[in-house]
Coordinates of C-alpha atoms and ligand atoms in Angstrom, one line a residue:
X1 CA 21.3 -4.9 26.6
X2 CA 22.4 -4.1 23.5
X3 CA 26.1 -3.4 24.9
X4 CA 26.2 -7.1 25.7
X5 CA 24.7 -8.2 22.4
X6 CA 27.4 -6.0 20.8
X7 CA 30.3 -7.5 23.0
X8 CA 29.6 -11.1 21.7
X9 CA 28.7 -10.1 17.9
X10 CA 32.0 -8.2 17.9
X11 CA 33.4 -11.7 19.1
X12 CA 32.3 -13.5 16.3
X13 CA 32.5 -11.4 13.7
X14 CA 35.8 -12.5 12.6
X15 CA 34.5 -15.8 12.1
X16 CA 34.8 -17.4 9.2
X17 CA 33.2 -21.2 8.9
X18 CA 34.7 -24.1 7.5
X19 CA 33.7 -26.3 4.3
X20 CA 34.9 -29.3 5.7
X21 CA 37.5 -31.4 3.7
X22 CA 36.0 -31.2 0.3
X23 CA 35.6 -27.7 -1.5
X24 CA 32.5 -27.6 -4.0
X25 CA 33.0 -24.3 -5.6
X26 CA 30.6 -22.3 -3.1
X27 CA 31.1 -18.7 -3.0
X28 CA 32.8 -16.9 0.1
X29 CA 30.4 -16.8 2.8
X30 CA 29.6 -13.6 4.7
X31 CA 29.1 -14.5 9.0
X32 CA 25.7 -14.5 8.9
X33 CA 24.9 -16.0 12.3
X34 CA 27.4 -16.4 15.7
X35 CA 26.3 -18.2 18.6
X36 CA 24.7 -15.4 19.9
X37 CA 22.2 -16.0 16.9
X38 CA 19.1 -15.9 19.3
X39 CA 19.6 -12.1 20.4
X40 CA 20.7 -11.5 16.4
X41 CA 17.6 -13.3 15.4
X42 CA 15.1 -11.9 17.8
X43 CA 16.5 -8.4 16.9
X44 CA 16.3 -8.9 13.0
X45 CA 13.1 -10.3 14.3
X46 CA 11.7 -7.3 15.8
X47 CA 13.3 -4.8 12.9
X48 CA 11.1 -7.0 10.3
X49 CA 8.1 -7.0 12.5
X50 CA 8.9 -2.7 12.8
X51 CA 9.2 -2.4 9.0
X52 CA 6.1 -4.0 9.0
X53 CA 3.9 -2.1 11.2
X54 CA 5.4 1.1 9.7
X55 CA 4.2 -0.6 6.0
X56 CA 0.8 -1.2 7.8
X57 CA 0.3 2.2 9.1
X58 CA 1.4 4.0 5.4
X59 CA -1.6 1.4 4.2
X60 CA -3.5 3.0 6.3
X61 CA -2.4 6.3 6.1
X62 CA -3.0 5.7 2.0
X63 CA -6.7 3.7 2.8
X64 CA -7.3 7.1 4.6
X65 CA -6.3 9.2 2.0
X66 CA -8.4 7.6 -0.6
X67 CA -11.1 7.5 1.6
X68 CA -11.0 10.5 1.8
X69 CA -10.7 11.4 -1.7
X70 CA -13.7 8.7 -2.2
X71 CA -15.5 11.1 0.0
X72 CA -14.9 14.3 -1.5
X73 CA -15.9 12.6 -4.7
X74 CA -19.1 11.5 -3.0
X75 CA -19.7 14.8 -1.4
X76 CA -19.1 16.6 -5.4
X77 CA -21.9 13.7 -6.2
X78 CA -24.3 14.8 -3.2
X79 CA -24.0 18.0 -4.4
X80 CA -24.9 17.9 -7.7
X81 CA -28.1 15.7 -6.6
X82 CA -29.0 18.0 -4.8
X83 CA -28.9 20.7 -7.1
X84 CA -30.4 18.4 -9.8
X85 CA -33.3 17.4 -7.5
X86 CA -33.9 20.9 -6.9
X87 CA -34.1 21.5 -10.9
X88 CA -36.4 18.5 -10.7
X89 CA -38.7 19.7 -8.4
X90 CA -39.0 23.5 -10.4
X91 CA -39.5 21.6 -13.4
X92 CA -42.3 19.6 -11.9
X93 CA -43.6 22.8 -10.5
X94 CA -43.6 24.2 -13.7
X95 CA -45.6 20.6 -15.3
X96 CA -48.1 20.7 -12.6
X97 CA -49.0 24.5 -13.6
X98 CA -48.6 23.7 -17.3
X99 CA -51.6 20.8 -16.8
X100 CA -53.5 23.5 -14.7
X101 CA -53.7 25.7 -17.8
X102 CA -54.1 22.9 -20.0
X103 CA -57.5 21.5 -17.7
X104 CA -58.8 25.4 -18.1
X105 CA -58.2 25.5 -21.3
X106 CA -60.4 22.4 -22.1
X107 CA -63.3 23.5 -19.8
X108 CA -62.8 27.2 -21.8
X109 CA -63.5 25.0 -24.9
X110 CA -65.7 22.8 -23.3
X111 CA -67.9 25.5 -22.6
X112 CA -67.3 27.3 -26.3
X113 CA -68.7 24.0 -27.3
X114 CA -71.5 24.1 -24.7
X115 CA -72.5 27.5 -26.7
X116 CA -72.2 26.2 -30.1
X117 CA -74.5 23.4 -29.2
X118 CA -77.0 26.2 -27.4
X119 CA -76.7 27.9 -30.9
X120 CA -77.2 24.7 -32.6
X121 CA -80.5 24.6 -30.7
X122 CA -81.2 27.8 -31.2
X123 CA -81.0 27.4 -35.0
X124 CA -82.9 24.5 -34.9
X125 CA -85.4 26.1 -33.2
X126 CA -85.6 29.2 -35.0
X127 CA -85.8 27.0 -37.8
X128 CA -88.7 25.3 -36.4
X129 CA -90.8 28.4 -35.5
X130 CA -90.0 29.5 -39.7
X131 CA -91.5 26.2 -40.5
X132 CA -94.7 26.7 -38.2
X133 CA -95.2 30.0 -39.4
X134 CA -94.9 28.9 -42.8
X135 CA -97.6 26.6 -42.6
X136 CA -99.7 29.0 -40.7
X137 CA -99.1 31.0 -43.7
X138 CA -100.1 28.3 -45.9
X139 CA -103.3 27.6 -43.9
X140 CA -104.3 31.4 -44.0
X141 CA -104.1 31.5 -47.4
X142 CA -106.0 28.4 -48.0
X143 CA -108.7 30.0 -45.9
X144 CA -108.2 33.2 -48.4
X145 CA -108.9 31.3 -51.0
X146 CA -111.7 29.7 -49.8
X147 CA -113.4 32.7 -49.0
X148 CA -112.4 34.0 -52.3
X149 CA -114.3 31.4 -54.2
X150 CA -117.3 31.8 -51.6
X151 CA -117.2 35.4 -51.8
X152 CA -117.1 34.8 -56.1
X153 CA -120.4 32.4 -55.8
X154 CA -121.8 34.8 -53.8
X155 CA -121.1 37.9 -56.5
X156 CA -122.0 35.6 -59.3
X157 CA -125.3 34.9 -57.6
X158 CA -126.0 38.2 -57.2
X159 CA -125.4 39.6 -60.9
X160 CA -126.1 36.5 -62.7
X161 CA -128.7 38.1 -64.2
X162 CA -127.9 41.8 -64.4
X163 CA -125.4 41.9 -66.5
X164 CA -123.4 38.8 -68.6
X165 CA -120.4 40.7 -69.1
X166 CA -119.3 41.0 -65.4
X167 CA -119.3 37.0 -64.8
X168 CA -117.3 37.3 -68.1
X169 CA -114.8 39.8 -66.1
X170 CA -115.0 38.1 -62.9
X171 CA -114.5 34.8 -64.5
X172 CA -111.5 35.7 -66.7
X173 CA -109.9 37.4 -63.9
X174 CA -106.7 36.0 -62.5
X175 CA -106.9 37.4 -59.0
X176 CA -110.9 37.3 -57.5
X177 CA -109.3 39.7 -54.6
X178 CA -108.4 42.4 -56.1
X179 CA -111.2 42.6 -58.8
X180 CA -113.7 42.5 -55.2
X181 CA -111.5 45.0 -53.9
X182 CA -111.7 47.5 -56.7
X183 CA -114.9 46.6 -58.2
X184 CA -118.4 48.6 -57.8
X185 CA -119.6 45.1 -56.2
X186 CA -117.9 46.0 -52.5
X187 CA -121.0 47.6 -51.4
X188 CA -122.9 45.1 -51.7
X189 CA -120.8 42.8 -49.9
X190 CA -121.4 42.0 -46.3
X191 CA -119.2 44.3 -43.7
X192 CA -118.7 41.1 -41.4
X193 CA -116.8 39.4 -45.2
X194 CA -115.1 42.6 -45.7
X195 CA -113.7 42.6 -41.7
X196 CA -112.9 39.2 -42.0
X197 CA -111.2 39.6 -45.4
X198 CA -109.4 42.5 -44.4
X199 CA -108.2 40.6 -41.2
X200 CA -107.0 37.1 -43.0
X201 CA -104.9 39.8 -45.4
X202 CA -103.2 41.5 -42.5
X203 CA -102.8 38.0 -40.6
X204 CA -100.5 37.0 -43.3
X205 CA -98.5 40.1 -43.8
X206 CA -97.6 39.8 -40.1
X207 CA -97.1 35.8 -40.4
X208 CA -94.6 36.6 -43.8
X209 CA -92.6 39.6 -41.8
X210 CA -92.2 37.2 -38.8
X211 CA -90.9 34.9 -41.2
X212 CA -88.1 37.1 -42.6
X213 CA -87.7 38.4 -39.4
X214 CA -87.2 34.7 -38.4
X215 CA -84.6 33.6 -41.5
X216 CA -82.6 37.5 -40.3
X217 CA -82.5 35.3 -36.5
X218 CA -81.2 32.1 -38.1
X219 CA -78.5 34.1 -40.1
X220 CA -77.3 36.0 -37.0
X221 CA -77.4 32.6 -35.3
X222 CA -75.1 31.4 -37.8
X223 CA -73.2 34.2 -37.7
X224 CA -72.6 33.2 -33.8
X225 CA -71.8 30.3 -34.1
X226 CA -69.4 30.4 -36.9
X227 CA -67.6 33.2 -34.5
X228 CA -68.1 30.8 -31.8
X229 CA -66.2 27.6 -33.5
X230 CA -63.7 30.3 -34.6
X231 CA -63.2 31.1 -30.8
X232 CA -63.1 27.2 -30.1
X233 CA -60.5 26.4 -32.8
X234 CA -58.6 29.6 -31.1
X235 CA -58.5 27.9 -27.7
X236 CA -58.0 24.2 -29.2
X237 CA -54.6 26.0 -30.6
X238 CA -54.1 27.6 -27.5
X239 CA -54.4 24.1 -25.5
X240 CA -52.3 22.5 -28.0
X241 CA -49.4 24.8 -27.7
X242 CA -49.9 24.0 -23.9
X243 CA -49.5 20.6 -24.9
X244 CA -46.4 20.9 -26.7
X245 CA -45.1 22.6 -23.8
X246 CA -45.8 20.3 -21.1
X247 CA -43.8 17.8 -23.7
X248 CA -40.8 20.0 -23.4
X249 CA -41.2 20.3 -19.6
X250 CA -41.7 16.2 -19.4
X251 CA -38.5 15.9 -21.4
X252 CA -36.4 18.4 -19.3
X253 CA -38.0 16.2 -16.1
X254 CA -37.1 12.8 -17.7
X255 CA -33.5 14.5 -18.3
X256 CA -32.6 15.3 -15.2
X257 CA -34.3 12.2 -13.8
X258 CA -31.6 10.6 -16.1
X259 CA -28.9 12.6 -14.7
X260 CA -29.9 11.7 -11.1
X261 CA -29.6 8.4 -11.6
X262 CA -26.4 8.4 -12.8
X263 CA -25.3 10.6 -9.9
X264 CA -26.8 8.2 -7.9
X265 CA -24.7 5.5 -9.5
X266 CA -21.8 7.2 -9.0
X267 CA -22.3 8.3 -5.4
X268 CA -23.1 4.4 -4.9
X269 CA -20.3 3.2 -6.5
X270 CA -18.1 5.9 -3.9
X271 CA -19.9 4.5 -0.7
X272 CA -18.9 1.1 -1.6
X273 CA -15.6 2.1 -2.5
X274 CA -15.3 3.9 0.9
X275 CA -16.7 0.8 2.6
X276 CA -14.3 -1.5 1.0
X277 CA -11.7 0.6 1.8
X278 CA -13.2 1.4 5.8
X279 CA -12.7 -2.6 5.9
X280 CA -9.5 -2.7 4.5
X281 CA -7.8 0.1 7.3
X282 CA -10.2 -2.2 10.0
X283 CA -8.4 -5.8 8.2
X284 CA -4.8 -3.5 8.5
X285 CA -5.7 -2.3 12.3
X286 CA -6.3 -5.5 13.4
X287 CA -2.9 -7.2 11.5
X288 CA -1.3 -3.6 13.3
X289 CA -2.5 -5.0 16.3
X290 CA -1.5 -8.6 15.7
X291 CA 2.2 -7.5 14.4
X292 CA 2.5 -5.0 17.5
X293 CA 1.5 -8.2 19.8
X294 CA 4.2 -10.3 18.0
X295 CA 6.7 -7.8 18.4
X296 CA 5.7 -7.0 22.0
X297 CA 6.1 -10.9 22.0
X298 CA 9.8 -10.6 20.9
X299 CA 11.2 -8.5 22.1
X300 CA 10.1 -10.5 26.0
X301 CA 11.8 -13.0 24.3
X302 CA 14.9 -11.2 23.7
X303 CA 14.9 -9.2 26.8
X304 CA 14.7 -12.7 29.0
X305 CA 17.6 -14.0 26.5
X306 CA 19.8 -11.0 27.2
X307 CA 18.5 -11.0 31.0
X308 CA 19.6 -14.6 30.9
X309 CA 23.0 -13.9 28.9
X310 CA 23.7 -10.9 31.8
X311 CA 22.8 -13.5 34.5
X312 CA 25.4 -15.6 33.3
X313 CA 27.8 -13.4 33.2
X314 CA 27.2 -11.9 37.1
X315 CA 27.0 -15.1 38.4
X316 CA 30.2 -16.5 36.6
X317 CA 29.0 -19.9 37.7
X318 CA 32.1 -22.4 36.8
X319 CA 29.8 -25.9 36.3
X320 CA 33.2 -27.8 36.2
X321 CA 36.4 -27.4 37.1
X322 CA 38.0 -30.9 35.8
X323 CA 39.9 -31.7 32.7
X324 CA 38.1 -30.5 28.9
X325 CA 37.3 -34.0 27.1
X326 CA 37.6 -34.7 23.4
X327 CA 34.2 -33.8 21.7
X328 CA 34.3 -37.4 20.0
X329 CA 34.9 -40.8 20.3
X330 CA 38.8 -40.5 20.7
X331 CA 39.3 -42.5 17.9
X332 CA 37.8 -39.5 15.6
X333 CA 40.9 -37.2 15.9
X334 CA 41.8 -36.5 12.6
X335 CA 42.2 -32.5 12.0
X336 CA 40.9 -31.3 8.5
X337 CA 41.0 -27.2 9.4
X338 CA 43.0 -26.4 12.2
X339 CA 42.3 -22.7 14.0
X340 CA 43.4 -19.7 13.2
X341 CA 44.3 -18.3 9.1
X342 CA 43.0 -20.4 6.4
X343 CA 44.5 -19.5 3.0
X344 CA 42.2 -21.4 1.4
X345 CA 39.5 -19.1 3.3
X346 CA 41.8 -16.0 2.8
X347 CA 40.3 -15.5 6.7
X348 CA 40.4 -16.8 10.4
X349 CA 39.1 -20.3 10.9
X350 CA 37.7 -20.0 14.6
X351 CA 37.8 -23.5 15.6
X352 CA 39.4 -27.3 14.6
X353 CA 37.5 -29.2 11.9
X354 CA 37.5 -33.1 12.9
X355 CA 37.0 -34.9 9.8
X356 CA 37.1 -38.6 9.6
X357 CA 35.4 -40.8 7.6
X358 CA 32.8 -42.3 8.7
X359 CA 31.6 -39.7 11.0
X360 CA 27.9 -39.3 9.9
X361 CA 25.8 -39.9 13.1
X362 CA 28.6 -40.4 15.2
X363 CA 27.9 -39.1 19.2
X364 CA 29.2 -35.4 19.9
X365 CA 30.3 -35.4 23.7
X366 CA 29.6 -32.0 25.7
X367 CA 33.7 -31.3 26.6
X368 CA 33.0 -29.5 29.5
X369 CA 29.6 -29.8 32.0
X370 CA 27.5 -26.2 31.7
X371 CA 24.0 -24.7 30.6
X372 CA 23.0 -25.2 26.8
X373 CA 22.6 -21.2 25.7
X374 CA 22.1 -22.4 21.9
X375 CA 20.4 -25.4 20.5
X376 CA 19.6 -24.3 17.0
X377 CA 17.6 -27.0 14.6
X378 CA 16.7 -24.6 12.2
X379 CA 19.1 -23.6 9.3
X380 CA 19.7 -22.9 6.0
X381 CA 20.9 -25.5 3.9
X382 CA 24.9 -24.6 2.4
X383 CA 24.8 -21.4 5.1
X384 CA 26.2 -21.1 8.6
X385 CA 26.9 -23.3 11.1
X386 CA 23.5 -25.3 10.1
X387 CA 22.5 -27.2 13.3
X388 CA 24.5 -26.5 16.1
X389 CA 24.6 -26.3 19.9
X390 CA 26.5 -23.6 22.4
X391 CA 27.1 -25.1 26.0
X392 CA 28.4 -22.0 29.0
X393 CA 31.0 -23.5 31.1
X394 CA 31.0 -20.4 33.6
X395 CA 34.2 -18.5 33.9
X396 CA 33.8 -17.1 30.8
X397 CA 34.5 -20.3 28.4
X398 CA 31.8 -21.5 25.7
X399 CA 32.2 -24.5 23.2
X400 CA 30.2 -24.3 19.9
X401 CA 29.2 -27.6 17.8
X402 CA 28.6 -27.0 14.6
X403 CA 26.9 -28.6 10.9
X404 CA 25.2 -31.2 13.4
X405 CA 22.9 -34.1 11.7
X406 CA 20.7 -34.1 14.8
X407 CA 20.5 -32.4 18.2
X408 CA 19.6 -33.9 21.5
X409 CA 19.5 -31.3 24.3
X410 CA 17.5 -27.8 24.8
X411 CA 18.0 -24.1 25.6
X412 CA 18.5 -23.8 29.5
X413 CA 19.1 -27.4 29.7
X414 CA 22.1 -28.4 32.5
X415 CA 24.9 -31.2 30.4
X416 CA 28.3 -32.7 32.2
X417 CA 31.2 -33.4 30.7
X418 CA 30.8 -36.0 28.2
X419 CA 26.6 -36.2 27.7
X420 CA 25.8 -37.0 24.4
X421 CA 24.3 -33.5 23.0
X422 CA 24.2 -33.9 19.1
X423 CA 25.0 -36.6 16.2
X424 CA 27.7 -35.5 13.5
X425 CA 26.5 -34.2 10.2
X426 CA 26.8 -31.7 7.3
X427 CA 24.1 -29.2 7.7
X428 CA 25.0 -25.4 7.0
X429 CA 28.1 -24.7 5.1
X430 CA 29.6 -28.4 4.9
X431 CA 30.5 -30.3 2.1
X432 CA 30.7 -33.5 4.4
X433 CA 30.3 -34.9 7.3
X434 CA 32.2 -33.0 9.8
X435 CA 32.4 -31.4 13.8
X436 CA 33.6 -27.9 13.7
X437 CA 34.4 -27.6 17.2
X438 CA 35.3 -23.8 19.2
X439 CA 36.0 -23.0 22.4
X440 CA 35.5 -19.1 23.4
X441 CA 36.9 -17.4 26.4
X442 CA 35.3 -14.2 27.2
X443 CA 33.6 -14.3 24.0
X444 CA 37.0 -14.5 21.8
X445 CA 37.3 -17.6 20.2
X446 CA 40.4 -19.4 21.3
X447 CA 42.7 -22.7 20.2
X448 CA 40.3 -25.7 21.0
X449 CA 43.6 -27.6 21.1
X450 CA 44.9 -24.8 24.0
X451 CA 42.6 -26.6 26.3
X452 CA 41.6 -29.9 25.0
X453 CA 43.7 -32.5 24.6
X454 CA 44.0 -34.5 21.1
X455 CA 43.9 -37.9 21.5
X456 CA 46.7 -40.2 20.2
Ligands
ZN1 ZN1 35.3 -25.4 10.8

């Protein structure tokens, strides 16, 4: 296939196109297109549609590579959560054990302050049992002195009238008791008063050690408990220390708390990267797929034109055998460009240029009957031949009408000698309305006027 392509693109190559009569200052034009355009298109066709798969898949290859980057990124991310959740959960550890000794401390105080408040009670009790023994006290010296100044009326009845001078003594006297005691009189007391006496005295010696035996108590107590709210203030220390370092663990916890978060963010942030760029290599596979179906597409297309172009040439089918006709209404014979080397051109014109005035629109006759192999409509304006037809004649002969204004048959499409095929016009490289007309034989291009006749 490509052989044959070659063989006619070798053809034309030498072609040069004509600028009809008038020259506008256009620069030299390189051949872009001969008539066998359609295999030249399809094949610049399928070369674009290449570069543009190979384009895809290095956008894919690159969406793979960052992905993969993204991912390693990610996975430097997961890591680092991971190794900052397991700080998290030490530290946390480490809080829940720190509130365990701070909840022990507080019962340890709360039962220091269980025993101060015992000790309290203590005291107050102690201090009770002073104040009862104090007024027993009181009461059994009341009852002393009661007995004291029965006991005295009982003396002073007695010696009233023995002797003045002793109710002087015992009146004078300070302390009754211990004049009784000493005094001559105690044998004439009662032994039941002495008993008695004796046992009130010894009741309130007893009551009065019990009493500072009592206050000794309450100091001790007080002793206690001042060692006991020295112990609590210990422990209160203790617990706030505990305090201050549960702070310090809270803040390390909030810290890496932080720091997971923004690890999260970032690992986030690389998932929807990766995402975005997993749909961008799925949006690249699927244009990949669309581009591989449109070159697939072409290249039929070019093998059927090729397969069509080889037909033609096996077969050698000869469509008409008569006489060539003029391309135009006779009348329209006037030779701007004739074939072959164009000074102006400084190359090879490879056909006639028929120029007359008044051409625009005018008919363009097929000069020979044959198959259309080229109906081109689409062109380039000031490049080429512009809108032009090819018609095979069998036995190797082609014509070509070129810078058409408008084009009336199709690809495939069976013409005789003298159908109307195209209107005249300027399109392509034309600076008026013109008919650049070539015959080829065995894809050279030949003298038009070699085989058609120019009207007189
Ligand atoms: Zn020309």
């Amino acid at each position: 296939m490509k052989k044959i392509y070659r063989k006619i693109a070798q053809a034309a190559s030498a072609c040069l196109l004509c600028a009809g009569i008038a020259v506008s200052g256009q620069p030299p034009m390189q051949p872009v297109h001969t008539y066998a355009d359609t295999v030249a298109d399809y094949e610049q066709k399928i070369k674009d549609l290449d570069n543009r798969i190979n384009e895809i898949d290095q956008q894919i290859a690159t969406a793979g590579q960052d992905i993969e980057a993204s991912k390693s990124q990610q996975d430097n991310y997961w890591n680092l959560l991971v190794a900052t959740q397991e700080k998290i959960d030490t530290v946390n550890l480490s809080v829940a054990a720190k509130e365990e000794e701070i909840k022990s401390k507080q019962a340890e105080i709360d039962n220091k302050q269980l025993e101060i408040d015992n000790k309290a009670l203590e005291i107050t009790e102690t201090e009770r049992k002073i104040a009862d023994t104090e007024a027993q006290i009181e009461m059994l010296e009341k009852q002393n002195e009661e007995n004291l100044h029965r006991f005295a009326q009982i003396v002073r009845a007695n010696y009233i009238n023995d002797s003045g001078d002793y109710l002087s003594v015992i009146s004078g006297a300070t302390d009754f008791y211990d004049i009784f005691v000493r005094s001559k009189l105690m044998d004439s007391v009662t032994r039941q008063n002495e008993e008695f006496m004796k046992q009130l005295q010894s009741d309130i010696h007893r009551l009065e050690d019990k009493k500072v035996q009592l206050g000794d108590d309450i100091k001790a107590l007080e002793d206690q408990k001042e060692g006991l709210n020295y112990d609590k203030m210990t422990l209160q220390m203790q617990k706030e220390d505990l305090e201050d370092e549960k702070i310090d663990l809270d803040e390390r916890v909030k810290y890496f708390n932080d720091l997971n978060s923004s690890y999260w963010g970032e690992y986030n942030t690389y998932a929807s990267q990766i995402q975005d760029l997993e749909t961008r290599q799925a949006n690249l596979q699927y244009e990949k797929k669309v581009t591989q179906a449109d070159r697939e597409k072409a290249q039929a297309a070019m093998d059927e034109e090729i397969r069509r172009a080889q037909e033609r040439a096996k077969n050698n089918t000869v469509y008409d055998t008569g006489e060539w006709a003029w391309p135009l209404d006779r009348s329209y014979h006037l030779i701007t460009t004739t074939f072959g080397w164009d000074a102006w051109r400084n190359g090879n014109h490879g056909g006639i240029d028929i120029g007359n005035s008044g051409l625009m629109g005018a008919n363009i006759y097929a000069s020979k009957g044959g198959e259309v192999i080229v109906a081109k409509t689409t062109y380039i304006p000031g490049y080429d031949y512009g809108m032009y037809v090819v018609i095979d004649h069998g036995s190797g002969y082609q014509t070509l009408y070129a810078h058409c204004s408008a084009i009336y048959v199709s690809v495939g499409q069976t013409v005789n000698k003298g159908d109307c095929i195209a209107a005249v016009g300027a399109t392509g490289w034309a600076t008026g309305p013109h008919l650049h007309f070539e015959v080829r034989k065995d894809s050279v291009r030949i003298d038009p006027l070699g085989v058609v006749a120019l009207p007189q």
